Amino acid sequence: MFELMIPLDTGSKKPLYEQIYDYIRRNITDGKISRGEKLPSTRLLAGNLQISRSTVESAYEQLLSEGYIESKRGSGYYVGDISELYFCSRFAGQKTEKKKTAGFRTKEAFLDREKYRIVFSPEENEFAYFPYNAWRRITREVLAADDPSLFLTGEAAGEMELREAVCSYLYRARGVNCDPKQMIVGAGNEYLLMLLVQILGGKRKVAAENPTYLKAYRTLLNMGCEMVPVRMDKSGICMEDIKEKNPEIVYVMPSHQFPMGTVMPMKRRLELLQWAKERQGRYIIEDDHDSEFRYRGKPVPSLQGSDAGGTVIYIGTFSKSISPSIRVSYMVLPETLLDAYDANCGFYAPTVPKEQQKVLAAFLNQGCFERYLNKMRRIYKTKRDVFLALLKKESWVRTIYGDGAGMHLLVELKTEKSGTQVVREAEAKGIRVYDLEEYRILDSGKQENRFPTLLLGYGALSEEEMREGISCLREIVSIQSEHTISGRFG
Amino acid sequence: MFELMIPLDTGSKKPLYEQIYDYIRRNITDGKISRGEKLPSTRLLAGNLQISRSTVESAYEQLLSEGYIESKRGSGYYVGDISELYFCSRFAGQKTEKKKTAGFRTKEAFLDREKYRIVFSPEENEFAYFPYNAWRRITREVLAADDPSLFLTGEAAGEMELREAVCSYLYRARGVNCDPKQMIVGAGNEYLLMLLVQILGGKRKVAAENPTYLKAYRTLLNMGCEMVPVRMDKSGICMEDIKEKNPEIVYVMPSHQFPMGTVMPMKRRLELLQWAKERQGRYIIEDDHDSEFRYRGKPVPSLQGSDAGGTVIYIGTFSKSISPSIRVSYMVLPETLLDAYDANCGFYAPTVPKEQQKVLAAFLNQGCFERYLNKMRRIYKTKRDVFLALLKKESWVRTIYGDGAGMHLLVELKTEKSGTQVVREAEAKGIRVYDLEEYRILDSGKQENRFPTLLLGYGALSEEEMREGISCLREIVSIQSEHTISGRFG
């Protein structure tokens, strides 16, 4: 057992238990205290620090609830396995940066909720655990400050305090290397893509994985880009296809492809980066859309972090990690595009209210975001484990994949019915499931022959709802409809 | 004197004084009590209603401060001239709708405030009077409601409660005829213009007044539109130029052109509407950018309100009337474009946070916005009167125009120096003024010969600052610089 010399500031506004919590957490994440090390007992630490034991207990409880430490009955507290936790050491270097990945997004703009009892949505998340009190408190503080600058136009690219907080978060969590001046904050990924096309001086030829995140695809199409769908293999986007179709820009989700869940291995990443470097004006848009919740496997840092050529444009969002109603996304530009940003888009007013930018910056800086993510990762992992266990019992399930991260997985069905038909029959029973084909770019040349595959989101569902939905699918998939039979032979 | 039978609800959460205030204000704005009618004394009304006199006094004070009633010393309270007030009767019909106009906007994305002592900015407004307590209270209420829908993606076009509140406001205040389903709420005018080009299916040939609001001009240019600058005469945009250059879309500010301050008379409006009706696919973008603060002249309703052909796309913003940091704009589409909106842009997530949409809706619905505008109109009118009086004493001022509304005016100078030179010399003295030429589209064919003209915003300035700025300009304009002399003869 090591000794803890915690410098306490009794004059600080920060409560003592929080100072203790912060100190220990920082020492764990920085690697100064390692996994398995025993912490001093609450009684001992309280005595050493000359404070009350309940203060130490509060700090330990917080660390426990977030998984930084573990309690062994009758034995005490030990440093937990933080490789499972969201944040890794600042000093561990990029290659070993903590990875996060996940997967969801649909093309469904609105969901008629009254039509459905259960929605296996890849877009919705669980918000019952959101630290609403902290959010409210920070909002009150921001508004109470009577800060006259709240009324002035903010910086076009976003408030510097928010950009700094996000950069620091991205560096720690995703291995993204950037200076705050490379970052543009905007009201959603689609808005940032609109800006990006303007930064690049107008329409370009853009390749995208097929299937892909259709909102991004459609945005680029709306902006006049020529869109080229590209096949995927087990490592992600096919390099041969890219070389053959010769786009200027490639839009990819290397850390966790939506909807397929593919994680692009380092070899393919290097090939892609090499392709971009070969000709000037080539760029890779890395949409790191849901990198917060990963349940197994080694962490994969961002593609941007491996990019020595300044060819990666990195895009991410808080809409997934906090809530879809938070419309804050960020784009990291390579240095070479900063002049073009200033010239073409520097005159645009910011699109995220200054008030919300300040609230979000404080939410990040006070560690609320990190604590929330750590808590939610455990909750989503439990949901996923329950969902997987339920699905594995089902005889109509051929294969399950894409379940290593995020809040949805893919299920190949043993059925004569088409995916569309299963979706339609489920709809009639008040259950919304998603056919993988819904995410395919339609004008794609080759149609691959696949088993009907459903995309099932579980982030917002209770175990009860999962059971009910699965039992419904069992009926649909197992019982041949007359329509199907006549359809097959008619 | 008429009698007031005010139905009071002592069980209501709304304070009694507010119930009295609301009742009288509604009766005034609805025309049930007319200008010049005497109100019962506070003592009499308190007696009739069996409440304390101070409650009635509070209500009267509120009505006084907003200009609904006037006090004549020793005689009592009378209904004021509400034709000067912002909101007119709901029942008065469009033609007599209260008008508002104003003018400011610059192409300056950021202002290096440390460089200047005094900024005659047409973008900045006075925010010392903003009802921050009400805004804070409403924000607290919205957050305290623990409404789970706050966490779900909102409607793409904006929350229905906000769209309804804005529609009702626009109908009363601007004579805009629209159903909430025609309204798209978005994070700023420029974002809405980006959407509009996508709704219209891509780049078009767009005519704009010259000079114009350059941010809109540049946005449309960025979106790939072919931009055609069109001359202005005293009635606004020249119809002959439009006919000659044959655009598909015309971007105009008929109620108060920026930066010229021109109000388009009805005849020209009808010509413009007629032009749009003549061929399918022609549209008019009406940017009603700052219609809140008008100081004289007859109200002019929106062009949209006169449009029978469904050709006007109406755009407005809260960034001017509340604060530049509020990034909420709205666009009213003609019914014929709604299908195109759904098809091309319906998939976009909203860009204004749901929380802020709810706060703003309540701010409108509770009458806070109206009260604020009425108060600010008086404050800006006083500022303008002071500024005008100061300028009229100056011998170097040739003409002043564009002062009927808004928070800036235009000053033609008697000087040998160019506008650019005056701006530069003022800058050296720590004063930021704006040359009208800064707002001109550069590649315009004909260059008109004008006197050097400054655009001077006064919305955020104190009388002291105005005096200091004017005295500085006096020096610059009156004293011939050697540089100028050598420049002219050299």
PDB file of N, CA, C and O in Angstrom, chain A residues 415-418 421-422 424-425 475-489:
ATOM      1  N   THR A 415     -34.302 -16.480 -42.199  1.00  0.00           N
ATOM      2  CA  THR A 415     -35.701 -16.310 -42.591  1.00  0.00           C
ATOM      3  C   THR A 415     -35.808 -16.254 -44.102  1.00  0.00           C
ATOM      4  O   THR A 415     -34.845 -15.915 -44.797  1.00  0.00           O
ATOM      5  N   GLU A 416     -36.975 -16.611 -44.600  1.00  0.00           N
ATOM      6  CA  GLU A 416     -37.242 -16.485 -46.032  1.00  0.00           C
ATOM      7  C   GLU A 416     -37.679 -15.070 -46.369  1.00  0.00           C
ATOM      8  O   GLU A 416     -37.731 -14.685 -47.527  1.00  0.00           O
ATOM      9  N   LYS A 417     -38.054 -14.335 -45.315  1.00  0.00           N
ATOM     10  CA  LYS A 417     -38.583 -13.005 -45.563  1.00  0.00           C
ATOM     11  C   LYS A 417     -37.445 -12.019 -45.859  1.00  0.00           C
ATOM     12  O   LYS A 417     -36.305 -12.228 -45.453  1.00  0.00           O
ATOM     13  N   SER A 418     -37.809 -10.958 -46.514  1.00  0.00           N
ATOM     14  CA  SER A 418     -36.821  -9.907 -46.740  1.00  0.00           C
ATOM     15  C   SER A 418     -36.770  -9.009 -45.503  1.00  0.00           C
ATOM     16  O   SER A 418     -37.696  -8.993 -44.691  1.00  0.00           O
ATOM     17  N   GLN A 421     -39.668  -6.717 -45.333  1.00  0.00           N
ATOM     18  CA  GLN A 421     -40.903  -7.345 -44.889  1.00  0.00           C
ATOM     19  C   GLN A 421     -40.920  -7.499 -43.363  1.00  0.00           C
ATOM     20  O   GLN A 421     -41.945  -7.247 -42.724  1.00  0.00           O
ATOM     21  N   VAL A 422     -39.792  -7.873 -42.796  1.00  0.00           N
ATOM     22  CA  VAL A 422     -39.713  -8.001 -41.339  1.00  0.00           C
ATOM     23  C   VAL A 422     -39.977  -6.644 -40.683  1.00  0.00           C
ATOM     24  O   VAL A 422     -40.740  -6.534 -39.726  1.00  0.00           O
ATOM     25  N   ARG A 424     -41.700  -4.227 -41.886  1.00  0.00           N
ATOM     26  CA  ARG A 424     -43.109  -3.863 -42.067  1.00  0.00           C
ATOM     27  C   ARG A 424     -44.008  -4.640 -41.103  1.00  0.00           C
ATOM     28  O   ARG A 424     -44.913  -4.085 -40.495  1.00  0.00           O
ATOM     29  N   GLU A 425     -43.730  -5.923 -40.964  1.00  0.00           N
ATOM     30  CA  GLU A 425     -44.557  -6.726 -40.059  1.00  0.00           C
ATOM     31  C   GLU A 425     -44.348  -6.321 -38.603  1.00  0.00           C
ATOM     32  O   GLU A 425     -45.280  -6.328 -37.804  1.00  0.00           O
ATOM     33  N   GLU A 475     -41.823 -14.260 -33.447  1.00  0.00           N
ATOM     34  CA  GLU A 475     -43.066 -14.604 -34.154  1.00  0.00           C
ATOM     35  C   GLU A 475     -42.981 -14.277 -35.641  1.00  0.00           C
ATOM     36  O   GLU A 475     -43.299 -15.095 -36.491  1.00  0.00           O
ATOM     37  N   ILE A 476     -42.533 -13.048 -35.907  1.00  0.00           N
ATOM     38  CA  ILE A 476     -42.500 -12.587 -37.298  1.00  0.00           C
ATOM     39  C   ILE A 476     -41.549 -13.426 -38.141  1.00  0.00           C
ATOM     40  O   ILE A 476     -41.895 -13.873 -39.228  1.00  0.00           O
ATOM     41  N   VAL A 477     -40.370 -13.645 -37.610  1.00  0.00           N
ATOM     42  CA  VAL A 477     -39.340 -14.321 -38.397  1.00  0.00           C
ATOM     43  C   VAL A 477     -39.649 -15.806 -38.530  1.00  0.00           C
ATOM     44  O   VAL A 477     -39.427 -16.408 -39.579  1.00  0.00           O
ATOM     45  N   SER A 478     -40.208 -16.403 -37.487  1.00  0.00           N
ATOM     46  CA  SER A 478     -40.397 -17.851 -37.488  1.00  0.00           C
ATOM     47  C   SER A 478     -41.596 -18.279 -38.314  1.00  0.00           C
ATOM     48  O   SER A 478     -41.571 -19.319 -38.964  1.00  0.00           O
ATOM     49  N   ILE A 479     -42.660 -17.510 -38.270  1.00  0.00           N
ATOM     50  CA  ILE A 479     -43.876 -17.933 -38.959  1.00  0.00           C
ATOM     51  C   ILE A 479     -43.875 -17.439 -40.398  1.00  0.00           C
ATOM     52  O   ILE A 479     -43.805 -16.238 -40.656  1.00  0.00           O
ATOM     53  N   GLN A 480     -43.913 -18.365 -41.337  1.00  0.00           N
ATOM     54  CA  GLN A 480     -43.983 -18.006 -42.748  1.00  0.00           C
ATOM     55  C   GLN A 480     -45.322 -17.330 -43.000  1.00  0.00           C
ATOM     56  O   GLN A 480     -46.379 -17.867 -42.671  1.00  0.00           O
ATOM     57  N   SER A 481     -45.284 -16.170 -43.613  1.00  0.00           N
ATOM     58  CA  SER A 481     -46.568 -15.550 -43.950  1.00  0.00           C
ATOM     59  C   SER A 481     -47.048 -16.127 -45.268  1.00  0.00           C
ATOM     60  O   SER A 481     -46.251 -16.510 -46.123  1.00  0.00           O
ATOM     61  N   GLU A 482     -48.368 -16.220 -45.451  1.00  0.00           N
ATOM     62  CA  GLU A 482     -48.928 -16.690 -46.725  1.00  0.00           C
ATOM     63  C   GLU A 482     -48.408 -15.834 -47.869  1.00  0.00           C
ATOM     64  O   GLU A 482     -48.096 -16.308 -48.937  1.00  0.00           O
ATOM     65  N   HIS A 483     -48.336 -14.557 -47.556  1.00  0.00           N
ATOM     66  CA  HIS A 483     -47.880 -13.607 -48.562  1.00  0.00           C
ATOM     67  C   HIS A 483     -46.494 -13.993 -49.088  1.00  0.00           C
ATOM     68  O   HIS A 483     -46.243 -14.014 -50.285  1.00  0.00           O
ATOM     69  N   THR A 484     -45.642 -14.381 -48.171  1.00  0.00           N
ATOM     70  CA  THR A 484     -44.282 -14.739 -48.570  1.00  0.00           C
ATOM     71  C   THR A 484     -44.307 -15.976 -49.466  1.00  0.00           C
ATOM     72  O   THR A 484     -43.655 -16.029 -50.504  1.00  0.00           O
ATOM     73  N   ILE A 485     -45.087 -16.956 -49.027  1.00  0.00           N
ATOM     74  CA  ILE A 485     -45.118 -18.199 -49.786  1.00  0.00           C
ATOM     75  C   ILE A 485     -45.642 -17.949 -51.202  1.00  0.00           C
ATOM     76  O   ILE A 485     -44.992 -18.291 -52.184  1.00  0.00           O
ATOM     77  N   SER A 486     -46.759 -17.242 -51.263  1.00  0.00           N
ATOM     78  CA  SER A 486     -47.302 -16.986 -52.602  1.00  0.00           C
ATOM     79  C   SER A 486     -46.330 -16.115 -53.390  1.00  0.00           C
ATOM     80  O   SER A 486     -46.187 -16.254 -54.587  1.00  0.00           O
ATOM     81  N   GLY A 487     -45.651 -15.228 -52.639  1.00  0.00           N
ATOM     82  CA  GLY A 487     -44.698 -14.346 -53.329  1.00  0.00           C
ATOM     83  C   GLY A 487     -43.559 -15.160 -53.934  1.00  0.00           C
ATOM     84  O   GLY A 487     -43.082 -14.870 -55.029  1.00  0.00           O
ATOM     85  N   ARG A 488     -43.122 -16.189 -53.209  1.00  0.00           N
ATOM     86  CA  ARG A 488     -41.984 -16.954 -53.693  1.00  0.00           C
ATOM     87  C   ARG A 488     -42.330 -17.857 -54.879  1.00  0.00           C
ATOM     88  O   ARG A 488     -41.497 -18.126 -55.728  1.00  0.00           O
ATOM     89  N   PHE A 489     -43.562 -18.363 -54.871  1.00  0.00           N
ATOM     90  CA  PHE A 489     -43.904 -19.303 -55.940  1.00  0.00           C
ATOM     91  C   PHE A 489     -44.823 -18.682 -56.998  1.00  0.00           C
ATOM     92  O   PHE A 489     -45.079 -19.278 -58.017  1.00  0.00           O
TER      93      PHE A 489
END
